[in-house]
Amino acid sequence: MSEFAIETRGLVKRFGQVCALDNVNIAVRKGEFVAIMGASGSGKTTLMNILTCLDTHTEGQVFLDGQEASLLDEDGRRNFRAEKIGLLFQQFHLIPYLTALQNVMLAQHYHSVTEEDAAKKVLEDVGLGHRMDHLPSQLSGGEQQRVCIARALVNDCPILFADEPTGNLDEANEKIVLDIFQKLHANKHTIIMVTHNPDLGRYTDRVIRLQHGKVIEEVQN
Ligand SMILES: Nc1ncnc2c1ncn2[C@@H]1O[C@H](COP(=O)(O)OP(=O)(O)O)[C@@H](O)[C@H]1O
Ligand SMILES: [Mg+2]
């Protein structure tokens, strides 16, 4: 067991001639709430995709809960994703013809368990106990993102990755989402949040700033 949820050493990612990540060395302790910030094109999404096994890196080492990612086979990567991480995106990616509850239960299904009570509980935890039978089209953007949080949390994953989770939300809903993150943080979840909004950094323990694929600054809050 590692003290770090995530660690990279000399991480490089190239897309052809483009060096999207250039010698990135970061470590996120278990239970830490970290913001990854930087202008558009600085490499934030590329980094998230590698840390969540959605993409592979070109050089260097990536450790996921102490295990080197490049040594994991397809099953190992799938298990890491299924057991350890929840994902949140700017776009909600909810299934339009399923209710809020069914969308959350679909995530359980991929985990080979369906417990309606557990799905209801996470929806209640994000303040949507009264919206469980609504379709995504019947929910506001903020409510849809809260369904996504419930979906990410239903399988008890300890690490939450969020790529611009409030990018499509107004300020009031942004605050609701950040409040939920702080509650999760208090309950020992590790949260890695990508954002280009400087105001969101103050909610976190630490801000890691990327520029042109390099870490240019780390600020402890
Ligand atoms: N699949 C890809 N193919 C080629 N270039 C890519 C690809 N994905 C990202 N890039 C390039 O990598 C750099 C970092 O992109 P990205 O990680 O999406 O930045 P951010 O999320 O910070 O806006 C950009 O120059 C982008 O054009
Ligand atoms: Mg991005």
Coordinates of C-alpha atoms and ligand atoms in Angstrom, one line a residue:
M1 CA 0.0 0.0 0.0
S2 CA 1.4 3.4 -1.0
E3 CA 0.9 6.7 0.8
F4 CA 0.2 8.1 -2.6
A5 CA -3.0 7.7 -4.6
I6 CA -1.1 8.9 -7.7
E7 CA 2.5 9.5 -8.6
T8 CA 4.3 10.3 -11.8
R9 CA 8.0 10.3 -12.5
G10 CA 9.4 11.9 -15.6
L11 CA 6.1 11.6 -17.3
V12 CA 6.1 12.4 -21.0
K13 CA 3.2 12.2 -23.5
R14 CA 3.7 13.0 -27.2
F15 CA 1.1 13.1 -29.9
G16 CA 3.3 13.0 -33.0
Q17 CA 5.4 16.2 -32.8
V18 CA 3.3 17.7 -30.0
C19 CA 4.7 17.2 -26.5
A20 CA 1.5 17.4 -24.5
L21 CA 3.3 16.5 -21.2
D22 CA 6.9 17.2 -20.6
N23 CA 8.7 15.6 -17.6
V24 CA 5.8 15.9 -15.2
N25 CA 6.6 14.8 -11.6
I26 CA 3.6 15.0 -9.3
A27 CA 2.4 13.0 -6.3
V28 CA -1.0 13.1 -4.7
R29 CA -1.4 11.7 -1.2
K30 CA -4.4 9.6 -0.3
G31 CA -7.1 11.9 1.0
E32 CA -5.7 15.0 -0.6
F33 CA -7.8 17.4 -2.6
V34 CA -5.8 18.8 -5.5
A35 CA -6.5 21.2 -8.3
I36 CA -4.7 20.9 -11.6
M37 CA -4.9 24.3 -13.3
G38 CA -3.6 25.8 -16.5
A39 CA -4.7 27.5 -19.7
S40 CA -6.4 25.7 -22.4
G41 CA -4.0 23.4 -24.2
S42 CA -1.6 23.1 -21.2
G43 CA -2.1 19.3 -20.9
K44 CA -4.6 19.0 -18.2
T45 CA -7.0 16.6 -20.0
T46 CA -4.0 14.6 -21.3
L47 CA -2.7 14.1 -17.8
M48 CA -6.2 13.1 -16.5
N49 CA -6.6 10.6 -19.3
I50 CA -3.3 9.0 -18.4
L51 CA -3.9 8.9 -14.7
T52 CA -7.3 7.3 -15.2
C53 CA -5.9 4.7 -17.7
L54 CA -8.0 6.1 -20.5
D55 CA -4.7 6.7 -22.4
T56 CA -1.1 5.5 -22.2
H57 CA 2.0 7.6 -21.8
T58 CA 5.1 7.8 -24.0
E59 CA 7.9 7.9 -21.4
G60 CA 8.4 7.9 -17.6
Q61 CA 6.5 6.2 -14.9
V62 CA 3.0 6.4 -13.6
F63 CA 2.1 4.8 -10.2
L64 CA -1.6 4.2 -9.4
D65 CA -1.9 3.4 -5.8
G66 CA 1.7 2.3 -5.8
Q67 CA 1.4 0.1 -8.9
E68 CA 3.2 1.0 -12.0
A69 CA 0.6 1.5 -14.7
S70 CA 2.7 0.3 -17.6
L71 CA 3.2 -3.1 -15.8
L72 CA -0.6 -3.6 -15.5
D73 CA -2.3 -5.6 -18.2
E74 CA -5.7 -4.8 -19.6
D75 CA -7.4 -6.6 -16.6
G76 CA -5.2 -4.8 -14.1
R77 CA -6.1 -1.4 -15.6
R78 CA -9.8 -2.3 -15.7
N79 CA -9.7 -3.4 -12.1
F80 CA -8.0 -0.2 -11.0
R81 CA -10.6 1.9 -12.8
A82 CA -13.5 -0.2 -11.5
E83 CA -12.3 -0.4 -7.9
K84 CA -10.4 2.8 -7.3
I85 CA -11.7 5.6 -9.4
G86 CA -14.8 7.7 -10.2
L87 CA -14.9 10.0 -13.1
L88 CA -16.6 13.3 -13.7
F89 CA -16.5 15.4 -16.8
Q90 CA -17.7 18.8 -18.0
Q91 CA -20.3 17.1 -20.2
F92 CA -22.6 14.9 -18.2
H93 CA -22.8 11.8 -20.3
L94 CA -26.0 10.6 -18.8
I95 CA -28.2 8.2 -20.7
P96 CA -31.1 10.4 -21.8
Y97 CA -33.9 7.7 -21.6
L98 CA -32.9 6.5 -18.1
T99 CA -34.0 8.2 -14.9
A100 CA -31.5 9.6 -12.4
L101 CA -31.8 6.5 -10.4
Q102 CA -31.4 4.2 -13.4
N103 CA -28.3 6.1 -14.5
V104 CA -26.7 5.6 -11.2
M105 CA -27.7 1.9 -11.1
L106 CA -26.2 1.4 -14.6
A107 CA -22.8 2.3 -13.0
Q108 CA -23.4 -0.4 -10.4
H109 CA -24.3 -2.8 -13.2
Y110 CA -20.9 -2.5 -14.7
H111 CA -19.6 -3.4 -11.3
S112 CA -21.8 -6.5 -11.2
V113 CA -23.9 -5.3 -8.3
T114 CA -27.3 -3.6 -8.4
E115 CA -28.5 -2.4 -5.1
E116 CA -31.3 0.1 -5.5
D117 CA -31.0 1.2 -1.9
A118 CA -27.3 2.1 -2.3
A119 CA -28.1 4.0 -5.5
K120 CA -30.9 5.9 -3.7
K121 CA -28.6 6.7 -0.8
V122 CA -25.9 8.4 -3.0
L123 CA -28.6 10.4 -4.8
E124 CA -29.9 11.5 -1.4
D125 CA -26.3 12.4 -0.3
V126 CA -26.1 14.8 -3.2
G127 CA -29.4 16.3 -2.4
L128 CA -31.5 14.6 -5.2
G129 CA -33.7 12.4 -3.1
H130 CA -36.7 14.2 -4.7
R131 CA -35.5 13.9 -8.3
M132 CA -34.7 10.2 -8.6
D133 CA -37.4 9.4 -11.1
H134 CA -36.6 12.3 -13.4
L135 CA -35.0 12.0 -16.8
P136 CA -31.9 14.1 -17.5
S137 CA -33.9 16.4 -19.7
Q138 CA -36.1 17.1 -16.7
L139 CA -33.1 18.2 -14.6
S140 CA -31.1 21.4 -14.5
G141 CA -27.4 21.3 -15.4
G142 CA -26.5 21.4 -11.7
E143 CA -28.8 18.6 -10.9
Q144 CA -27.4 16.5 -13.8
Q145 CA -23.9 17.0 -12.6
R146 CA -25.0 15.9 -9.1
V147 CA -26.4 12.7 -10.7
C148 CA -23.0 12.2 -12.3
I149 CA -21.3 12.6 -8.9
A150 CA -23.7 10.0 -7.4
R151 CA -22.9 7.7 -10.4
A152 CA -19.2 8.2 -9.7
L153 CA -19.5 7.5 -6.0
V154 CA -22.0 4.6 -6.0
N155 CA -19.2 2.0 -6.3
D156 CA -17.3 3.4 -3.2
C157 CA -14.3 4.4 -5.3
P158 CA -11.8 6.2 -3.1
I159 CA -10.3 8.5 -5.8
L160 CA -12.5 11.0 -7.7
F161 CA -11.1 12.5 -10.9
A162 CA -13.1 15.5 -12.2
D163 CA -12.2 17.3 -15.5
E164 CA -13.7 20.8 -15.5
P165 CA -16.7 19.5 -13.5
T166 CA -18.2 22.9 -13.2
G167 CA -17.4 24.2 -16.7
N168 CA -21.1 24.0 -17.8
L169 CA -22.6 25.3 -14.5
D170 CA -23.6 28.7 -13.2
E171 CA -22.0 30.1 -10.0
A172 CA -24.7 28.8 -7.7
N173 CA -24.4 25.2 -9.0
E174 CA -20.6 25.4 -9.0
K175 CA -20.8 26.2 -5.3
I176 CA -23.1 23.2 -4.7
V177 CA -20.7 20.9 -6.5
L178 CA -17.6 22.3 -4.6
D179 CA -19.5 21.9 -1.3
I180 CA -20.1 18.2 -2.2
F181 CA -16.4 17.8 -3.0
Q182 CA -15.4 19.3 0.4
K183 CA -17.7 16.9 2.1
L184 CA -16.1 14.0 0.2
H185 CA -12.7 15.4 1.1
A186 CA -13.7 15.4 4.8
N187 CA -14.7 11.8 4.4
K188 CA -11.1 10.9 3.2
H189 CA -11.8 10.7 -0.6
T190 CA -8.9 11.7 -2.8
I191 CA -10.0 14.3 -5.3
I192 CA -8.1 15.5 -8.4
M193 CA -10.0 18.3 -10.1
V194 CA -9.0 19.9 -13.3
T195 CA -10.1 23.5 -13.8
H196 CA -9.1 26.6 -15.6
N197 CA -11.1 28.7 -13.1
P198 CA -8.6 30.4 -10.6
D199 CA -11.4 30.9 -8.0
L200 CA -11.8 27.1 -7.5
G201 CA -8.2 26.6 -6.4
R202 CA -9.0 28.0 -2.9
Y203 CA -11.3 25.1 -2.1
T204 CA -8.4 22.6 -2.4
D205 CA -5.3 21.6 -0.4
R206 CA -2.9 22.3 -3.2
V207 CA -2.9 23.7 -6.7
I208 CA -0.6 22.2 -9.4
R209 CA -0.2 24.6 -12.3
L210 CA 0.6 23.3 -15.8
Q211 CA 1.9 25.4 -18.7
H212 CA 2.8 24.0 -22.1
G213 CA 2.9 20.4 -20.6
K214 CA 5.2 21.3 -17.7
V215 CA 4.5 21.8 -14.0
I216 CA 5.4 25.4 -13.4
E217 CA 4.1 25.9 -9.9
E218 CA 2.7 24.0 -6.9
V219 CA 1.0 26.1 -4.2
Q220 CA -0.1 24.7 -0.8
N221 CA -3.3 26.3 0.5
Ligands
LIG1 N1 -5.4 13.1 -29.4 C1 -4.6 14.2 -29.6 N2 -3.8 14.2 -30.7 C2 -3.0 15.3 -31.0 N3 -2.8 16.3 -30.1 C3 -3.4 16.3 -29.0 C4 -4.4 15.2 -28.6 N4 -4.9 15.5 -27.4 C5 -4.3 16.6 -27.0 N5 -3.5 17.1 -27.9 C6 -2.6 18.3 -27.8 O1 -2.0 18.2 -26.5 C7 -1.9 19.5 -25.9 C8 -2.6 19.4 -24.6 O2 -4.0 19.2 -24.7 P1 -5.0 19.0 -23.5 O3 -4.5 18.0 -22.6 O4 -6.4 18.7 -24.1 O5 -5.0 20.4 -22.8 P2 -6.1 21.1 -21.8 O6 -7.0 20.0 -21.3 O7 -5.2 21.7 -20.7 O8 -6.8 22.1 -22.5 C9 -2.6 20.5 -26.9 O9 -1.6 21.1 -27.7 C10 -3.5 19.6 -27.7 O10 -3.7 20.1 -29.0
MG2 MG -9.1 19.9 -21.2

